[in-house]
mmCIF file of C-alpha atoms and ligand atoms in Angstrom:
data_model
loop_
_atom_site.group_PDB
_atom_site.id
_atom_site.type_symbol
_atom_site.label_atom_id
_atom_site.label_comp_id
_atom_site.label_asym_id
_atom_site.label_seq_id
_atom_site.Cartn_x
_atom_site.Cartn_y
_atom_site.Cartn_z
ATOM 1 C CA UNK A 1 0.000 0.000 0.000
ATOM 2 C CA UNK A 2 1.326 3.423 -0.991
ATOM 3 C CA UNK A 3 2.102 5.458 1.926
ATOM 4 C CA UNK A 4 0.249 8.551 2.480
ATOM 5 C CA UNK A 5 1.270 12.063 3.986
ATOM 6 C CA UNK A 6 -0.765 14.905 5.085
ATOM 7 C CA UNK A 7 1.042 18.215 5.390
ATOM 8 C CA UNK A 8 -0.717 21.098 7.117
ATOM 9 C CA UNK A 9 1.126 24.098 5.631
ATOM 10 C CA UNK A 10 3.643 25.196 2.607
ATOM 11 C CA UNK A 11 6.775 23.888 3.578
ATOM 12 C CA UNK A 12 9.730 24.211 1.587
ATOM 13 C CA UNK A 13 9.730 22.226 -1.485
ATOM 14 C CA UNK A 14 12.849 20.044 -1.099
ATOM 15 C CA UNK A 15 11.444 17.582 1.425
ATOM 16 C CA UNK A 16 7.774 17.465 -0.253
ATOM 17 C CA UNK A 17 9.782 16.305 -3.272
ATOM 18 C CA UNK A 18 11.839 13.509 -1.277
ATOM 19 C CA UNK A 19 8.911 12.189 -0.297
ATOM 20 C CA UNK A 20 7.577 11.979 -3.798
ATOM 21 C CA UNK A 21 10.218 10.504 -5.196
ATOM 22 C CA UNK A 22 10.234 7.873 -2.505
ATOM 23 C CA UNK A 23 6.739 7.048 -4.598
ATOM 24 C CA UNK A 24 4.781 8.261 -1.427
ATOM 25 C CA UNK A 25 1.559 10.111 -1.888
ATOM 26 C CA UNK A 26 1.914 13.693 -0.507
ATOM 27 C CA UNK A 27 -0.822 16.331 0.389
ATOM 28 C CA UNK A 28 -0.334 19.693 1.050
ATOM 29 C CA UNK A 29 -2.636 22.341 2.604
ATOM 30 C CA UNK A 30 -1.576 24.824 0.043
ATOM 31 C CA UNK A 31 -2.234 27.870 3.103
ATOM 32 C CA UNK A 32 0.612 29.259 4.610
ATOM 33 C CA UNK A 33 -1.189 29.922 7.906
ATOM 34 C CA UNK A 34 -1.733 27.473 10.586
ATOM 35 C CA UNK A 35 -5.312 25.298 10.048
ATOM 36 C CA UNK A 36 -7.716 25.784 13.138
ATOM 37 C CA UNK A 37 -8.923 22.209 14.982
ATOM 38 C CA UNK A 38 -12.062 22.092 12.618
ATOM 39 C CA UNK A 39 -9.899 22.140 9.122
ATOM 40 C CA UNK A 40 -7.755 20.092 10.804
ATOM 41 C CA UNK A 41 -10.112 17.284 11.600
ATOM 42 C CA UNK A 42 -11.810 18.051 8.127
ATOM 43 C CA UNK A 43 -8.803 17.404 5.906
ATOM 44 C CA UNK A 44 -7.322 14.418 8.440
ATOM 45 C CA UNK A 45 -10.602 12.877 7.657
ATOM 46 C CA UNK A 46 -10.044 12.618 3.803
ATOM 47 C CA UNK A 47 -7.853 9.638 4.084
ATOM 48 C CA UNK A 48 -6.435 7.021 6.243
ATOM 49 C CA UNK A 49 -3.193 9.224 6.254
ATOM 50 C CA UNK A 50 0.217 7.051 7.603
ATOM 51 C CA UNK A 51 1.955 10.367 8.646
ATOM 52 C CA UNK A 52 1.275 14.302 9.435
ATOM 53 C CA UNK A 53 4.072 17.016 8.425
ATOM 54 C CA UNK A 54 2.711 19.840 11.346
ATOM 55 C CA UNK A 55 3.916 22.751 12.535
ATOM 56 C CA UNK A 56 4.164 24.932 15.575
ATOM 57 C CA UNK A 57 1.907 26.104 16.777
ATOM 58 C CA UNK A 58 -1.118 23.452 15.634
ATOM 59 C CA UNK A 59 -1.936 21.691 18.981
ATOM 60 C CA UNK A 60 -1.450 18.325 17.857
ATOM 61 C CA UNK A 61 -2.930 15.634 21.099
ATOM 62 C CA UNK A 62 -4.890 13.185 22.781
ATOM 63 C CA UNK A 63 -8.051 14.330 20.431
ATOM 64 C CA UNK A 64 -6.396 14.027 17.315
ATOM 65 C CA UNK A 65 -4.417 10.394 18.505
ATOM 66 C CA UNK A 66 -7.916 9.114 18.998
ATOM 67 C CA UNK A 67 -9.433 10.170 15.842
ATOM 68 C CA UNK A 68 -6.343 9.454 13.666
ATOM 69 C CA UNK A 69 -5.357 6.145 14.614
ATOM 70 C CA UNK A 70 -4.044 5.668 11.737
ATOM 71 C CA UNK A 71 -1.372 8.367 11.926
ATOM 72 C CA UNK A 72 1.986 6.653 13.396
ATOM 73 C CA UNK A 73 4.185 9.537 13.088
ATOM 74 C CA UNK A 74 3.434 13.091 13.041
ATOM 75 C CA UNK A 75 6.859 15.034 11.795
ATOM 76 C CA UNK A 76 7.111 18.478 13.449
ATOM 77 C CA UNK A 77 8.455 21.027 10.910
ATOM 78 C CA UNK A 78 10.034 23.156 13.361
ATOM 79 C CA UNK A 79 12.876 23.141 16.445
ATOM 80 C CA UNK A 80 10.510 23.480 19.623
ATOM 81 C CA UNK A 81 7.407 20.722 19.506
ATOM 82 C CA UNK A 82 5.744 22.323 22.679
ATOM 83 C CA UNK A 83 2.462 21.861 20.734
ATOM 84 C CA UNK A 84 2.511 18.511 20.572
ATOM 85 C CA UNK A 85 1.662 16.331 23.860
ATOM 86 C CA UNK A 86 4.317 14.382 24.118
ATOM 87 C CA UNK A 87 3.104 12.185 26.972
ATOM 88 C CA UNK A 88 0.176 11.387 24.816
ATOM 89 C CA UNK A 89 2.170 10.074 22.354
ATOM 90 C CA UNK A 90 4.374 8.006 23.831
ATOM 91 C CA UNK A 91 1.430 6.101 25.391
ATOM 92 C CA UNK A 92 0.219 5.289 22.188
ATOM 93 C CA UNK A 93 3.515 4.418 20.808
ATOM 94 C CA UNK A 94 2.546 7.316 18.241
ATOM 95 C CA UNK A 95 6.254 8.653 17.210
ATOM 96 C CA UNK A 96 7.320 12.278 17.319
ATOM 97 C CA UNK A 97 9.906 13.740 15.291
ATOM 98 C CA UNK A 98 11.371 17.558 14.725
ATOM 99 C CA UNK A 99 13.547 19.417 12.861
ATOM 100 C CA UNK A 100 16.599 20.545 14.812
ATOM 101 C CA UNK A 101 18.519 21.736 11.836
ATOM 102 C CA UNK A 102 21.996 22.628 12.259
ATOM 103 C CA UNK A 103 21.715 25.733 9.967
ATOM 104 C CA UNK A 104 18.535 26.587 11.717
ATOM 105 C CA UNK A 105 20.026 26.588 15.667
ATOM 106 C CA UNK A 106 23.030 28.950 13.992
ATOM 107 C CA UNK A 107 20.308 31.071 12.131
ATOM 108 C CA UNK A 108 18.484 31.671 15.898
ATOM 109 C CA UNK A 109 21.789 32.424 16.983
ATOM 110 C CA UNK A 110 22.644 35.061 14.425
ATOM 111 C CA UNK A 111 18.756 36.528 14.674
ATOM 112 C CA UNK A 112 19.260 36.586 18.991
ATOM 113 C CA UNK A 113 23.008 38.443 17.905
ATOM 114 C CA UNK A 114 20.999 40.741 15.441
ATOM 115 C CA UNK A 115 18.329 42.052 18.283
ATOM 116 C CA UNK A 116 21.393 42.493 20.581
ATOM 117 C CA UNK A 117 23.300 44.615 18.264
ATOM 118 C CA UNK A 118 20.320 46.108 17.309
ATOM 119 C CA UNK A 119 19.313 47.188 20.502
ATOM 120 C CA UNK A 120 22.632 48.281 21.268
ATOM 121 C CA UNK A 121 23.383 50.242 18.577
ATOM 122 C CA UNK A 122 19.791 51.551 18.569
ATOM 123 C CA UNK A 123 19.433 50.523 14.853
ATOM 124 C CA UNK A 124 15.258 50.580 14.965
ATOM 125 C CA UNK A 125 14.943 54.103 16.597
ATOM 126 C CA UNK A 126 17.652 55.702 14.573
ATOM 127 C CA UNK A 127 16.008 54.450 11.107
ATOM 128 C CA UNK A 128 12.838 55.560 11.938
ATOM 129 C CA UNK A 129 14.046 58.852 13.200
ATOM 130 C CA UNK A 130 15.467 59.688 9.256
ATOM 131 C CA UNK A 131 12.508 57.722 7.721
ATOM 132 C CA UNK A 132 10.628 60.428 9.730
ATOM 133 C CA UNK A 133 12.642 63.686 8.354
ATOM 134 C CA UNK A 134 14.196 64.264 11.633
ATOM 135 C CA UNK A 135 18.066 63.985 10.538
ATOM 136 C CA UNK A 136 18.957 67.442 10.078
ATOM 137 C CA UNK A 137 23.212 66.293 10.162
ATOM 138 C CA UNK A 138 25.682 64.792 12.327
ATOM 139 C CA UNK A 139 25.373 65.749 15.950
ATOM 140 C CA UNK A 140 27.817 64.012 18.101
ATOM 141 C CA UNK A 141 25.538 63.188 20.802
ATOM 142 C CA UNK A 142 22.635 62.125 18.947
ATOM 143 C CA UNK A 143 21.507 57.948 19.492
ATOM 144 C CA UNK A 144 24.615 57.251 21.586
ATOM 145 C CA UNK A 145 23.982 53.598 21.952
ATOM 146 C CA UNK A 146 26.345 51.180 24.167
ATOM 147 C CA UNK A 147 29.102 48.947 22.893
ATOM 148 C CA UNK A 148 28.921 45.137 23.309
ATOM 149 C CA UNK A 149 32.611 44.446 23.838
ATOM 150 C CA UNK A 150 33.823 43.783 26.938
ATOM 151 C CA UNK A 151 30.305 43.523 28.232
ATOM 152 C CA UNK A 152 28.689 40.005 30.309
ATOM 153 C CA UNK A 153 26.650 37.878 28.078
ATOM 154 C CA UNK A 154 24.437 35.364 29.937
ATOM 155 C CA UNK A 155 22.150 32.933 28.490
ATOM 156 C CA UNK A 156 19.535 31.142 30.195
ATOM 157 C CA UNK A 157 19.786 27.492 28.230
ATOM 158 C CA UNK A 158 22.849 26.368 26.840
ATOM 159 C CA UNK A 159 21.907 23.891 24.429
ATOM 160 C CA UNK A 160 22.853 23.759 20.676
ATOM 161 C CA UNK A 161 21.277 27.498 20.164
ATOM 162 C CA UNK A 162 22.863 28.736 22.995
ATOM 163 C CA UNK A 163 26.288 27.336 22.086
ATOM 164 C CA UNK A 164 26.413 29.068 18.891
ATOM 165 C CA UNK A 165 25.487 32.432 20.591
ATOM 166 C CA UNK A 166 28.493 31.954 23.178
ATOM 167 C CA UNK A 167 30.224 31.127 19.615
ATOM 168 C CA UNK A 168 29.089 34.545 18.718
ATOM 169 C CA UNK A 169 29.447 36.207 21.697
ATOM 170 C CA UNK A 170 32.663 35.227 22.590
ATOM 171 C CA UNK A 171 34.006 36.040 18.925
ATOM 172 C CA UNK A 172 32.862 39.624 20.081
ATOM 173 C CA UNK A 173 34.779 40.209 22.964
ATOM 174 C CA UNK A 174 31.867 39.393 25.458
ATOM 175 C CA UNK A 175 32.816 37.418 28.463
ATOM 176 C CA UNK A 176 29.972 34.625 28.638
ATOM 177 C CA UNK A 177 28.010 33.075 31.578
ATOM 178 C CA UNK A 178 25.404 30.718 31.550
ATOM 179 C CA UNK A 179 22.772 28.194 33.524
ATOM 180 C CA UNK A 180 21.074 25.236 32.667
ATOM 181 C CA UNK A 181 19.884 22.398 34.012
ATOM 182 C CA UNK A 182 22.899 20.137 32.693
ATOM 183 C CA UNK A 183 26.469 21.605 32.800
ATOM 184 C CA UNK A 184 27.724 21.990 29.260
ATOM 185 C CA UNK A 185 31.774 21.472 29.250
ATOM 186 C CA UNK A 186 32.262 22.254 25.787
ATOM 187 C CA UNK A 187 31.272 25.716 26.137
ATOM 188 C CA UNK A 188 33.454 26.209 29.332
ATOM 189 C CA UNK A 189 36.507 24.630 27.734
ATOM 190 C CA UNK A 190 35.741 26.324 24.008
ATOM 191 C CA UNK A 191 34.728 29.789 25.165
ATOM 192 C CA UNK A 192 35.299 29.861 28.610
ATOM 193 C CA UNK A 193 31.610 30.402 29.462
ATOM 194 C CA UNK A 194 31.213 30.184 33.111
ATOM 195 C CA UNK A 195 28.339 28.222 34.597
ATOM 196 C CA UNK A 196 25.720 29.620 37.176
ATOM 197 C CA UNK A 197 23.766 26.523 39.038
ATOM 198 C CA UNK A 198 20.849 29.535 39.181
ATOM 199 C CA UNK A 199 19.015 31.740 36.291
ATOM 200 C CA UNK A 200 19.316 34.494 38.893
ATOM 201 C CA UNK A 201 22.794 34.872 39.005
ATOM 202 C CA UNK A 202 22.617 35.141 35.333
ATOM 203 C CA UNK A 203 20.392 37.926 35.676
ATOM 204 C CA UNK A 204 22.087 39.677 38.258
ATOM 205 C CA UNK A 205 25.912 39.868 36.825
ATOM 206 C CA UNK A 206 24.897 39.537 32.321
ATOM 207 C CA UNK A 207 24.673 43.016 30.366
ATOM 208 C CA UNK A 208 22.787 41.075 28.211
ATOM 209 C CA UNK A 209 20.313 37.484 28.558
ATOM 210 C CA UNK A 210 19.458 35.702 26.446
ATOM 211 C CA UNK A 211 16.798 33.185 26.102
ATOM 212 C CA UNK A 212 17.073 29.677 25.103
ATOM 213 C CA UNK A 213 15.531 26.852 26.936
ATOM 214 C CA UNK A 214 12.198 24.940 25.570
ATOM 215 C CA UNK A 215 8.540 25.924 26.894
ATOM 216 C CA UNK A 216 7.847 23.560 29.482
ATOM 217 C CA UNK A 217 5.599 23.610 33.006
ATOM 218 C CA UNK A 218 9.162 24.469 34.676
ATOM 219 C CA UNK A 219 10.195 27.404 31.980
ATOM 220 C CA UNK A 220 6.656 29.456 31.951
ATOM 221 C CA UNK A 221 7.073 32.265 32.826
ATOM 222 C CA UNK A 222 10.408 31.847 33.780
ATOM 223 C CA UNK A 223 11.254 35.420 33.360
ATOM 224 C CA UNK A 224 9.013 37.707 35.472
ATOM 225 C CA UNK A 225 8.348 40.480 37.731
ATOM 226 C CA UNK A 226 11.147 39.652 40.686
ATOM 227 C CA UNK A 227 13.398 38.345 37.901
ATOM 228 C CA UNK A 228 12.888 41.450 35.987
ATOM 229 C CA UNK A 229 14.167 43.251 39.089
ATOM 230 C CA UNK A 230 17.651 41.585 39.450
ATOM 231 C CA UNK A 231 18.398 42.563 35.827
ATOM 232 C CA UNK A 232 21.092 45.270 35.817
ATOM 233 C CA UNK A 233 19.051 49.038 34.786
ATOM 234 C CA UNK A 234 21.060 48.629 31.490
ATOM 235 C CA UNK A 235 20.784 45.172 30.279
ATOM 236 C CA UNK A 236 18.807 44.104 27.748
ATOM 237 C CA UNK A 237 16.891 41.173 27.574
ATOM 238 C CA UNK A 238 16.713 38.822 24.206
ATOM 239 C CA UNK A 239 13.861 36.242 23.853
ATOM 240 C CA UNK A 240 14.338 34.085 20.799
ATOM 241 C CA UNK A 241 12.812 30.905 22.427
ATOM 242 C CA UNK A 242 9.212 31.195 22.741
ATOM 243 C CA UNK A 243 6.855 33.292 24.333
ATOM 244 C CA UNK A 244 5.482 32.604 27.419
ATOM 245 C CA UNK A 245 9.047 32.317 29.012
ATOM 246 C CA UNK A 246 8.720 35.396 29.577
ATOM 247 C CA UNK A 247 5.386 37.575 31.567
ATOM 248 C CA UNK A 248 4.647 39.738 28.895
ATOM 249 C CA UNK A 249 2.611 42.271 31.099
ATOM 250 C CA UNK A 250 5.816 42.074 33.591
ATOM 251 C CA UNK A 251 8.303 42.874 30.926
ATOM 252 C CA UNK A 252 6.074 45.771 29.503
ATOM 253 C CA UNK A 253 6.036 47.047 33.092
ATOM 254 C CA UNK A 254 9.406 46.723 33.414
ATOM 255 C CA UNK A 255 10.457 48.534 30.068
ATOM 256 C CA UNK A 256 8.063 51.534 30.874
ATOM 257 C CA UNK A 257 9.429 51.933 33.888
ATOM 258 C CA UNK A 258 13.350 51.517 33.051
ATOM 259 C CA UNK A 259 14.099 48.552 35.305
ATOM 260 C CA UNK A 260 15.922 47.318 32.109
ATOM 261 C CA UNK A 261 16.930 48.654 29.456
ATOM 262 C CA UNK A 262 15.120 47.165 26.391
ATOM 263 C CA UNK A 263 13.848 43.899 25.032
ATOM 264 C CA UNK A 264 14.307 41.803 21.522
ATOM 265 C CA UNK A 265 11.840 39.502 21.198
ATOM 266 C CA UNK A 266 11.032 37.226 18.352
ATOM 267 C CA UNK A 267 8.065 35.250 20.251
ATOM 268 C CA UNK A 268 5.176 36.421 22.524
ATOM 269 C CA UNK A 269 3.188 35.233 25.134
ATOM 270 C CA UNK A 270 -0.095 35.314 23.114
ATOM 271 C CA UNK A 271 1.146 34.962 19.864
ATOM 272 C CA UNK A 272 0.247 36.810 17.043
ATOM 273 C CA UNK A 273 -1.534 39.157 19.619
ATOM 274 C CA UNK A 274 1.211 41.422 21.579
ATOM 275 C CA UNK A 275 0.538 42.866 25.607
ATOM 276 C CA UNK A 276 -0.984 46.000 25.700
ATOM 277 C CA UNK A 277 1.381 48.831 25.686
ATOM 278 C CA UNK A 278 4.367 46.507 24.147
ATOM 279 C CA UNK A 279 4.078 48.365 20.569
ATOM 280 C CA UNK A 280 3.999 51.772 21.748
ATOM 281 C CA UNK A 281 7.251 51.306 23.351
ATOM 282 C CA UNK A 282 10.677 52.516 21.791
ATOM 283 C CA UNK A 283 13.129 50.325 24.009
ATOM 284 C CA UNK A 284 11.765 47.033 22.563
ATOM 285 C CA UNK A 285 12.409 45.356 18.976
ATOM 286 C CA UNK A 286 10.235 43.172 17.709
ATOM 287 C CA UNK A 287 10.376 40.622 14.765
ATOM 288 C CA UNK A 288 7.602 38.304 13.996
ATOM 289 C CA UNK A 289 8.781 34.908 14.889
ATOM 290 C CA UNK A 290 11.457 34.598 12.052
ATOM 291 C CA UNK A 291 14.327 33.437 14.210
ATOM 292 C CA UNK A 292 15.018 30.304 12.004
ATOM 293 C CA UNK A 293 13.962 32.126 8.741
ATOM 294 C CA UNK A 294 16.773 31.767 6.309
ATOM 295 C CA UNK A 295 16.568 29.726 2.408
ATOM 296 C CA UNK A 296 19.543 27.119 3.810
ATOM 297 C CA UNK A 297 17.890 26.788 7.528
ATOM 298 C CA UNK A 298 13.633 26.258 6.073
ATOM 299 C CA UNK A 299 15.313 24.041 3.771
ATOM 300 C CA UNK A 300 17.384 21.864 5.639
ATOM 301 C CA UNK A 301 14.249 22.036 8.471
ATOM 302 C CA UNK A 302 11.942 21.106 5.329
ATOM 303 C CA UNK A 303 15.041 17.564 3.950
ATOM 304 C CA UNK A 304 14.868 16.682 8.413
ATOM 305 C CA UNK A 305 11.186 16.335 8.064
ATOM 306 C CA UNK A 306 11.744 14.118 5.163
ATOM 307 C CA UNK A 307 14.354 11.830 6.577
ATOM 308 C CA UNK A 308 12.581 11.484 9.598
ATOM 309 C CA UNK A 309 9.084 10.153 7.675
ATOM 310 C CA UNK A 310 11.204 8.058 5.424
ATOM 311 C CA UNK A 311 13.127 6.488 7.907
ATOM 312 C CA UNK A 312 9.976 5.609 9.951
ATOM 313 C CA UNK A 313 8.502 4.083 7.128
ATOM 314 C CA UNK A 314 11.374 1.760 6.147
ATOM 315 C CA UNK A 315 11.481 0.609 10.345
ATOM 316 C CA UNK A 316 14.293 2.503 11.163
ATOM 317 C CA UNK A 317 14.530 5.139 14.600
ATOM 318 C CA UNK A 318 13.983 8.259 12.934
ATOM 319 C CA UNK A 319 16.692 10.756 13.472
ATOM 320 C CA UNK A 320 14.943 13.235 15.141
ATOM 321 C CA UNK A 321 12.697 11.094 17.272
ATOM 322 C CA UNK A 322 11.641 13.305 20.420
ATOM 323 C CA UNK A 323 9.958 10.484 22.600
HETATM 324 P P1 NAD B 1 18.190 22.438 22.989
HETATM 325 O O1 NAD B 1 17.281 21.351 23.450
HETATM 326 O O2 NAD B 1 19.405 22.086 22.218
HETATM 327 O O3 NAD B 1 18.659 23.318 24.246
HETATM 328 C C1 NAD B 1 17.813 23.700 25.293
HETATM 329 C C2 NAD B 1 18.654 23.808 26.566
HETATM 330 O O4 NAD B 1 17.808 24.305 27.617
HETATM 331 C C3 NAD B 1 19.204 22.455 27.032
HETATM 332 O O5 NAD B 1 20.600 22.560 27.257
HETATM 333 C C4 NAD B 1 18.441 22.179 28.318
HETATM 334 O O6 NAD B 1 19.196 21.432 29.258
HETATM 335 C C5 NAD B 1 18.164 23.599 28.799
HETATM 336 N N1 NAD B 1 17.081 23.695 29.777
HETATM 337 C C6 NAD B 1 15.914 23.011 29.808
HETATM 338 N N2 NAD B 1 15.175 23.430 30.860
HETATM 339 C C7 NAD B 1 15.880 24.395 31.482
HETATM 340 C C8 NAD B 1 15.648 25.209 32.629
HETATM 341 N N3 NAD B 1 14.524 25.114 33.334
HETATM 342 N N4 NAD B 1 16.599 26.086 32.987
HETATM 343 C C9 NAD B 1 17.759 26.188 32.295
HETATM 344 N N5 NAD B 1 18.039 25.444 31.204
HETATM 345 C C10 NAD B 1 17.114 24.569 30.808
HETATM 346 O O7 NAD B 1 17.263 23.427 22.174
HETATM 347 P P2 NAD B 1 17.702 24.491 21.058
HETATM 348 O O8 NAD B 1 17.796 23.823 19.738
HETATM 349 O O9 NAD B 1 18.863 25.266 21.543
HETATM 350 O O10 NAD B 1 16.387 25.388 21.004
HETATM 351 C C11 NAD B 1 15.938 26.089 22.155
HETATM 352 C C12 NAD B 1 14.537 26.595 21.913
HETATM 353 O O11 NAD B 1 14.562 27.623 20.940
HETATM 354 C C13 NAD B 1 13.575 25.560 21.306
HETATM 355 O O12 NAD B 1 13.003 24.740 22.301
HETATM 356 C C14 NAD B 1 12.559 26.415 20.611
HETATM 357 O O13 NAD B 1 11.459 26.652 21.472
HETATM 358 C C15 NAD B 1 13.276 27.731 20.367
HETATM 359 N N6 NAD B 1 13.402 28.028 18.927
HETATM 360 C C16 NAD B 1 12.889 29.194 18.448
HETATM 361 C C17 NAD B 1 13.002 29.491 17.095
HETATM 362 C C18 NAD B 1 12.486 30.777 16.523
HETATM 363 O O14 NAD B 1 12.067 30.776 15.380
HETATM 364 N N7 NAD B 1 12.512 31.874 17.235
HETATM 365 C C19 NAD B 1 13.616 28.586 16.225
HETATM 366 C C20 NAD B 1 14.145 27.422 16.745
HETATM 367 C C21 NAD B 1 14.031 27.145 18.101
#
């Protein structure tokens, strides 16, 4: 029997084609937006599919297990699979894959670098202050920003995104510091990072944190209103993780009132929707979830999904099993 895919959004074309030519049959929800429950349910329903390409952030769980019994592996196109149940799964012996691409961790580590620099250099105000008419000629004391070198970087999560940005960071002249919940030697012996058994010395020495553990029960809200306050009154803080590892409301407080200095953030609590207030204010840079958005990263993200399906269907562990 010819296996059959469903995949819930455009994905790159590369891995859609490896899956052809492997002579399975492939559909794809032509909609680059993620499908709500009932179009979900509606398309799942057109076929006994073997396999689901999703995506974050499609809640993918108990309801759809039950329904789609006949789906043994559901291939996550993305890094972070905190929409899919993983418990769930693994009682069903349903098999979870995602797409950790190599490119893509060193493409969230150049877009965390980019909101640093940007906020440091104060790239976003200064363009929209000539984009405005406002530049009227040099002025040495206009948008004096701070410099990076020689400044603390400390990252909260020190996995393969956060190793690239001590990569980056240390290449920069930044002295790193980091916790986690497992000690990672490489980074110590590489780049000298220095480990920190607690997020809040991390917060209390770095110049600038970054974000980059998973969302999970322990990391919610990880960052909030008595973390905010140990942060130095000039650090910034960089979230290129997701979301709600942060209290939104608490950082907007914290930004209007200048316990930090600004914010990047590529995620958000309530995703597409931002806190009240958050636009309106100047110390904060905001991208729309395109950490991972480079051609080589989607692409390599779109050949992982691939391998993954393919190697569950000839009964081999995919490579990117996460249960
Ligand atoms: P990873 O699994 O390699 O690293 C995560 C690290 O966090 C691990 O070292 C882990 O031990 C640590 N950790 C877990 N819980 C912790 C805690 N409570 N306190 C401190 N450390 C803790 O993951 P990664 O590939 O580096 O990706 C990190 C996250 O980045 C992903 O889970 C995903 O949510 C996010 N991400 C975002 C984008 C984007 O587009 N913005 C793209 C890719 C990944």
């Amino acid at each position: 029997m010819t296996k059959t895919i469903f995949v819930t959004r455009k994905i790159p074309e590369v891995g859609i084609k490896m899956l052809r030519d492997k002579g399975y049959e492939v559909d794809v929800r032509d909609i680059d937006s993620a499908p709500s429950e009932r179009e979900m349910i509606k398309a799942l329903k057109k076929k006994p599919y073997d396999a689901v390409v999703s995506s974050w952030p499609e809640p993918v769980g108990a309801d759809l297990f039950d329904r789609f019994p006949t789906v043994k592996i559901w291939a996550n196109f993305t890094i972070g699979f905190d929409n899919i149940d993983i418990e769930e799964a693994k009682k069903r012996g349903i098999t979870i894959t995602n797409a950790p691409a190599a490119t893509a961790t060193e493409t969230v580590a150049e877009h965390t670098f980019a909101l640093a620099m940007a906020l440091a250099a104060r790239v976003v105000e200064a363009d929209e202050y000539i984009r405005r008419g406002k530049y009227k000629g040099w002025s040495g004391m206009n948008f004096i920003g701070t410099d990076l070198v020689g400044k603390t970087w400390g990252l909260i999560g020190a996995g393969r995104i956060g190793e690239n940005v001590t990569k980056y960071a240390s290449a920069f002249g930044l002295k790193v510091i980091y916790n986690d919940v497992v000690r990672h030697e490489n980074i110590e012996s590489k780049y000298a990072a220095t480990f920190y058994s607690t997020p809040e010395e991390i917060l209390k020495q770095a110049d600038i944190v970054s974000l980059h553990v998973p969302l999970m029960d322990s990391t919610h809200h990880l960052i909030n209103t008595e973390r905010l306050a140990m942060m130095k009154k000039a650090a910034f803080l960089v979230n290129t993780a997701r979301g709600p590892i942060i209290d939104e409301v608490a950082l907007v407080k914290a930004l209007q009132n200048k316990t930090i200095a600004g914010a990047g953030l590529d995620v958000f609590e309530f995703e597409p929707k931002l806190a009240k207030g958050l636009m309106k204010l100047d110390n904060v840079i905001l991208t729309p979830h395109i950490g991972s958005a480079s051609d080589t990263a989607r692409n390599e993200m779109s050949t992982l999904v691939a391998q993954n399906i393919i190697a569950f269907f000839e009964g081999k562990v995919p490579p990117n099993k996460v249960n």
